Amino acid sequence: MAKFFYRMQNILDIKYKLEESAKQEYADAMHALAVEEEKLEHLKQRRYGYYLDYNASIKGKLDFVQIDECGNAMDIMDEMIAQQIELVREKSKEVERTRAKLNTVMQERKMHEKLKENKFEEFKQEINAEEAKETDQVVSYQYNKDGEE
């Protein structure tokens, strides 16, 4: 019996490898985004702590040095939070870029798999046609043999 051979199997194998690479790149980008979001949340918590200290120093015994330090700390934290928000935006764009790349690679792989399936179906039809031809020849031979006797 004939064996199915797909001529572009090496291309399909490359597409599988490219897809795995794109999946890894996407996972790395997602991890980097999660790390930056965690840093942003930590900065917001630190700022909130300074805010609580600031309010406590205003309401209690007036310590102008501590009030000034807490105010400066909150201003610095606001700048750090703004920078971190920008970094999170950049990481989000990177995630979207890698997601788009992954989708493109997956579509190409699926297209090649569909081509392989179509070629396999053609192969099966050719095999079935050959088997039907052989069966017809055997039946014809037996009919002619029985007719001669």
mmCIF file of C-alpha atoms in Angstrom:
data_model
loop_
_atom_site.group_PDB
_atom_site.id
_atom_site.type_symbol
_atom_site.label_atom_id
_atom_site.label_comp_id
_atom_site.label_asym_id
_atom_site.label_seq_id
_atom_site.Cartn_x
_atom_site.Cartn_y
_atom_site.Cartn_z
ATOM 1 C CA MET A 1 0.000 0.000 0.000
ATOM 2 C CA ALA A 2 1.194 3.499 -0.808
ATOM 3 C CA LYS A 3 2.355 5.783 1.948
ATOM 4 C CA PHE A 4 1.202 9.402 2.209
ATOM 5 C CA PHE A 5 3.960 11.950 1.821
ATOM 6 C CA TYR A 6 3.281 15.667 2.184
ATOM 7 C CA ARG A 7 5.810 17.631 0.144
ATOM 8 C CA MET A 8 5.631 20.733 2.339
ATOM 9 C CA GLN A 9 5.935 18.922 5.679
ATOM 10 C CA ASN A 10 9.176 20.751 6.417
ATOM 11 C CA ILE A 11 7.364 24.086 6.027
ATOM 12 C CA LEU A 12 4.619 22.880 8.350
ATOM 13 C CA ASP A 13 7.247 21.816 10.884
ATOM 14 C CA ILE A 14 8.792 25.292 10.692
ATOM 15 C CA LYS A 15 5.345 26.816 11.235
ATOM 16 C CA TYR A 16 4.946 24.695 14.381
ATOM 17 C CA LYS A 17 8.303 25.929 15.659
ATOM 18 C CA LEU A 18 7.448 29.538 14.849
ATOM 19 C CA GLU A 19 4.157 29.147 16.692
ATOM 20 C CA GLU A 20 5.892 27.756 19.768
ATOM 21 C CA SER A 21 8.371 30.629 19.648
ATOM 22 C CA ALA A 22 5.549 33.172 19.343
ATOM 23 C CA LYS A 23 3.710 31.530 22.247
ATOM 24 C CA GLN A 24 6.830 31.789 24.393
ATOM 25 C CA GLU A 25 7.343 35.418 23.388
ATOM 26 C CA TYR A 26 3.719 36.170 24.258
ATOM 27 C CA ALA A 27 4.056 34.433 27.627
ATOM 28 C CA ASP A 28 7.214 36.424 28.360
ATOM 29 C CA ALA A 29 5.470 39.677 27.459
ATOM 30 C CA MET A 30 2.515 38.785 29.674
ATOM 31 C CA HIS A 31 4.870 38.001 32.547
ATOM 32 C CA ALA A 32 6.722 41.309 32.082
ATOM 33 C CA LEU A 33 3.404 43.164 32.086
ATOM 34 C CA ALA A 34 2.318 41.398 35.266
ATOM 35 C CA VAL A 35 5.601 42.326 36.958
ATOM 36 C CA GLU A 36 5.247 45.988 35.993
ATOM 37 C CA GLU A 37 1.612 46.070 37.123
ATOM 38 C CA GLU A 38 2.681 44.585 40.448
ATOM 39 C CA LYS A 39 5.342 47.289 40.810
ATOM 40 C CA LEU A 40 2.703 49.931 40.046
ATOM 41 C CA GLU A 41 0.404 48.520 42.699
ATOM 42 C CA HIS A 42 3.272 48.520 45.203
ATOM 43 C CA LEU A 43 4.014 52.179 44.431
ATOM 44 C CA LYS A 44 0.354 53.081 44.901
ATOM 45 C CA GLN A 45 0.359 51.337 48.264
ATOM 46 C CA ARG A 46 3.496 53.199 49.329
ATOM 47 C CA ARG A 47 1.925 56.491 48.264
ATOM 48 C CA TYR A 48 -1.195 55.673 50.240
ATOM 49 C CA GLY A 49 1.015 54.998 53.283
ATOM 50 C CA TYR A 50 2.621 58.426 52.880
ATOM 51 C CA TYR A 51 -0.834 59.932 52.497
ATOM 52 C CA LEU A 52 -1.940 58.366 55.776
ATOM 53 C CA ASP A 53 1.212 59.647 57.495
ATOM 54 C CA TYR A 54 0.598 63.089 56.037
ATOM 55 C CA ASN A 55 -2.978 63.187 57.320
ATOM 56 C CA ALA A 56 -1.900 61.925 60.731
ATOM 57 C CA SER A 57 0.800 64.583 61.003
ATOM 58 C CA ILE A 58 -1.662 67.333 60.026
ATOM 59 C CA LYS A 59 -4.290 66.231 62.537
ATOM 60 C CA GLY A 60 -1.972 65.576 65.418
ATOM 61 C CA LYS A 61 0.723 67.727 66.898
ATOM 62 C CA LEU A 62 1.932 69.954 64.066
ATOM 63 C CA ASP A 63 5.372 68.794 63.022
ATOM 64 C CA PHE A 64 6.182 70.904 59.994
ATOM 65 C CA VAL A 65 9.277 68.905 59.086
ATOM 66 C CA GLN A 66 7.320 65.646 58.977
ATOM 67 C CA ILE A 67 4.456 67.312 57.090
ATOM 68 C CA ASP A 68 6.953 68.636 54.533
ATOM 69 C CA GLU A 69 8.703 65.234 54.258
ATOM 70 C CA CYS A 70 5.411 63.416 53.745
ATOM 71 C CA GLY A 71 4.310 65.981 51.141
ATOM 72 C CA ASN A 72 7.613 65.653 49.277
ATOM 73 C CA ALA A 73 7.431 61.866 49.507
ATOM 74 C CA MET A 74 3.903 61.926 48.030
ATOM 75 C CA ASP A 75 5.100 64.186 45.182
ATOM 76 C CA ILE A 76 7.991 61.842 44.450
ATOM 77 C CA MET A 77 5.647 58.845 44.582
ATOM 78 C CA ASP A 78 3.275 60.618 42.163
ATOM 79 C CA GLU A 79 6.161 61.010 39.689
ATOM 80 C CA MET A 80 7.226 57.404 40.151
ATOM 81 C CA ILE A 81 3.631 56.229 39.669
ATOM 82 C CA ALA A 82 3.341 58.285 36.468
ATOM 83 C CA GLN A 83 6.549 56.733 35.144
ATOM 84 C CA GLN A 84 5.356 53.263 36.104
ATOM 85 C CA ILE A 85 1.995 53.840 34.408
ATOM 86 C CA GLU A 86 3.862 54.751 31.216
ATOM 87 C CA LEU A 87 5.964 51.608 31.555
ATOM 88 C CA VAL A 88 2.802 49.519 32.010
ATOM 89 C CA ARG A 89 1.355 51.097 28.850
ATOM 90 C CA GLU A 90 4.494 50.178 26.914
ATOM 91 C CA LYS A 91 4.336 46.611 28.205
ATOM 92 C CA SER A 92 0.648 46.433 27.256
ATOM 93 C CA LYS A 93 1.510 47.526 23.718
ATOM 94 C CA GLU A 94 4.221 44.864 23.637
ATOM 95 C CA VAL A 95 1.679 42.249 24.741
ATOM 96 C CA GLU A 96 -0.709 43.346 21.987
ATOM 97 C CA ARG A 97 2.089 43.210 19.415
ATOM 98 C CA THR A 98 3.080 39.695 20.466
ATOM 99 C CA ARG A 99 -0.578 38.613 20.516
ATOM 100 C CA ALA A 100 -1.026 39.867 16.942
ATOM 101 C CA LYS A 101 2.152 38.050 15.885
ATOM 102 C CA LEU A 102 0.939 34.863 17.573
ATOM 103 C CA ASN A 103 -2.422 35.105 15.820
ATOM 104 C CA THR A 104 -0.722 35.561 12.450
ATOM 105 C CA VAL A 105 1.581 32.598 13.013
ATOM 106 C CA MET A 106 -1.327 30.436 14.158
ATOM 107 C CA GLN A 107 -3.334 31.345 11.056
ATOM 108 C CA GLU A 108 -0.405 30.419 8.815
ATOM 109 C CA ARG A 109 0.014 27.093 10.620
ATOM 110 C CA LYS A 110 -3.699 26.329 10.322
ATOM 111 C CA MET A 111 -3.589 27.169 6.627
ATOM 112 C CA HIS A 112 -0.730 24.697 6.078
ATOM 113 C CA GLU A 113 -2.523 22.041 8.140
ATOM 114 C CA LYS A 114 -5.622 22.526 5.978
ATOM 115 C CA LEU A 115 -3.487 22.158 2.836
ATOM 116 C CA LYS A 116 -2.044 18.946 4.261
ATOM 117 C CA GLU A 117 -5.542 17.641 5.044
ATOM 118 C CA ASN A 118 -6.675 18.449 1.497
ATOM 119 C CA LYS A 119 -3.666 16.647 0.024
ATOM 120 C CA PHE A 120 -4.365 13.655 2.277
ATOM 121 C CA GLU A 121 -7.971 13.567 1.098
ATOM 122 C CA GLU A 122 -6.764 13.632 -2.520
ATOM 123 C CA PHE A 123 -4.351 10.815 -1.690
ATOM 124 C CA LYS A 124 -7.153 8.726 -0.167
ATOM 125 C CA GLN A 125 -9.341 9.312 -3.219
ATOM 126 C CA GLU A 126 -6.522 8.231 -5.513
ATOM 127 C CA ILE A 127 -5.995 5.068 -3.429
ATOM 128 C CA ASN A 128 -9.718 4.324 -3.490
ATOM 129 C CA ALA A 129 -9.800 4.869 -7.260
ATOM 130 C CA GLU A 130 -6.863 2.487 -7.719
ATOM 131 C CA GLU A 131 -8.517 -0.135 -5.505
ATOM 132 C CA ALA A 132 -11.772 0.222 -7.416
ATOM 133 C CA LYS A 133 -9.885 -0.176 -10.699
ATOM 134 C CA GLU A 134 -8.126 -3.295 -9.431
ATOM 135 C CA THR A 135 -11.424 -4.715 -8.177
ATOM 136 C CA ASP A 136 -13.011 -4.055 -11.570
ATOM 137 C CA GLN A 137 -10.123 -5.800 -13.290
ATOM 138 C CA VAL A 138 -10.440 -8.847 -11.019
ATOM 139 C CA VAL A 139 -14.195 -9.019 -11.547
ATOM 140 C CA SER A 140 -13.768 -8.551 -15.288
ATOM 141 C CA TYR A 141 -11.118 -11.276 -15.378
ATOM 142 C CA GLN A 142 -13.317 -13.675 -13.427
ATOM 143 C CA TYR A 143 -16.312 -12.863 -15.634
ATOM 144 C CA ASN A 144 -14.322 -13.473 -18.799
ATOM 145 C CA LYS A 145 -12.841 -16.648 -17.353
ATOM 146 C CA ASP A 146 -16.295 -17.951 -16.398
ATOM 147 C CA GLY A 147 -17.663 -16.984 -19.823
ATOM 148 C CA GLU A 148 -15.008 -18.978 -21.656
ATOM 149 C CA GLU A 149 -15.780 -22.157 -19.734
#
